[in-house]
Protein backbone atom coordinates (compact mmCIF):
# COMPACT_ATOMS: atom_id res chain seq x y z
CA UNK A 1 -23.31 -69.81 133.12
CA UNK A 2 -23.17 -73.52 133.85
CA UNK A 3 -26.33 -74.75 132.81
CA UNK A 4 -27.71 -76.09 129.70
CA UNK A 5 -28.37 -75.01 126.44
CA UNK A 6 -25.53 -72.20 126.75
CA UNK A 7 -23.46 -73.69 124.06
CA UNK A 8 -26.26 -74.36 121.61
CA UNK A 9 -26.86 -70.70 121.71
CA UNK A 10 -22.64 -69.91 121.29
CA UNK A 11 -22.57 -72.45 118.22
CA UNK A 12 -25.90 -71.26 116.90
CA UNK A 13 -24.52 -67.93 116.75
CA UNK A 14 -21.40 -68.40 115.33
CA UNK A 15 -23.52 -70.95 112.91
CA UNK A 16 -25.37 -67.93 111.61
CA UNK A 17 -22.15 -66.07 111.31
CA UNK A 18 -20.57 -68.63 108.92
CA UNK A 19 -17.98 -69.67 111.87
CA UNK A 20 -17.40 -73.18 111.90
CA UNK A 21 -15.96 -74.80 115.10
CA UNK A 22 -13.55 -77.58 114.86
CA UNK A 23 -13.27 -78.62 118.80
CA UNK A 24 -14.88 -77.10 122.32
CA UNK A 25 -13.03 -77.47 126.06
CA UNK A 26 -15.96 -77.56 128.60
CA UNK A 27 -13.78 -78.28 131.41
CA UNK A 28 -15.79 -79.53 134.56
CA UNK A 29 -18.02 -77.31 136.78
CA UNK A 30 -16.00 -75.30 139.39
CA UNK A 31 -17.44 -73.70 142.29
CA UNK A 32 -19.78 -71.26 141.62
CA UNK A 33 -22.30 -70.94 138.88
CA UNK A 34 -19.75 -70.41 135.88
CA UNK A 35 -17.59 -72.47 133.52
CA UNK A 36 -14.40 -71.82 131.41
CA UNK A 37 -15.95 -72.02 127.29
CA UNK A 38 -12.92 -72.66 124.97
CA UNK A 39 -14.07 -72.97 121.27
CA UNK A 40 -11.43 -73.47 118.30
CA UNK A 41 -12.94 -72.36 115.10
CA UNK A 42 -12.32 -72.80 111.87
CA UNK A 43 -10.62 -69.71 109.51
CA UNK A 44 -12.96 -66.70 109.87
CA UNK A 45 -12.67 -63.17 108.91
CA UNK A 46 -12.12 -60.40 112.17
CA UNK A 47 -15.30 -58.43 110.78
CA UNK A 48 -17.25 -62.24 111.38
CA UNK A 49 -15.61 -62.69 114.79
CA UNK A 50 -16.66 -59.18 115.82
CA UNK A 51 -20.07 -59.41 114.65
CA UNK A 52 -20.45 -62.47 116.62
CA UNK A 53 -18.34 -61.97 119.99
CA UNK A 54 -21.05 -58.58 119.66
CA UNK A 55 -24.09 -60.76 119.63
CA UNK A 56 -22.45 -63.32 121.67
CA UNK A 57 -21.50 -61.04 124.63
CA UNK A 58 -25.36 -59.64 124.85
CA UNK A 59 -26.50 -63.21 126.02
CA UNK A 60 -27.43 -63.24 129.96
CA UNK A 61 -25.90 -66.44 129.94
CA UNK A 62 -22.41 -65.32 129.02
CA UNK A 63 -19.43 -63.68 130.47
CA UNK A 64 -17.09 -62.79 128.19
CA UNK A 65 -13.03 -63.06 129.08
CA UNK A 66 -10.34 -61.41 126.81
CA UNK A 67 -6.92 -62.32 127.35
């Protein structure tokens, strides 16, 4: 969702999962009430990335795309 505080919950998360992020690509607000996310992270293990894409993906504020 486009509204604040959506990334401070992403980076928390991936905080508390040991993920460091080394850039983010908020690209500006299309129509309607979402916005593209790109994060590039740092090295991290698949079991971290799945623990956190699993917490991640249970936010209300998130809409997960996989390519």
């Amino acid at each position: 969702m486009d509204q604040p505080g959506v990334l401070a919950q992403v980076a928390g998360i991936l905080g508390e999962e040991a993920i460091g992020i080394s850039s983010v690509i908020q690209p500006e607000s299309q129509e309607g009430d979402s916005v593209p996310l790109v994060l590039m992270i740092h090295d991290a293990t698949n079991g971290q990335m799945e623990k956190a894409l699993a917490r991640i993906s249970k936010l209300s504020c998130v809409k997960i795309l996989r390519g």
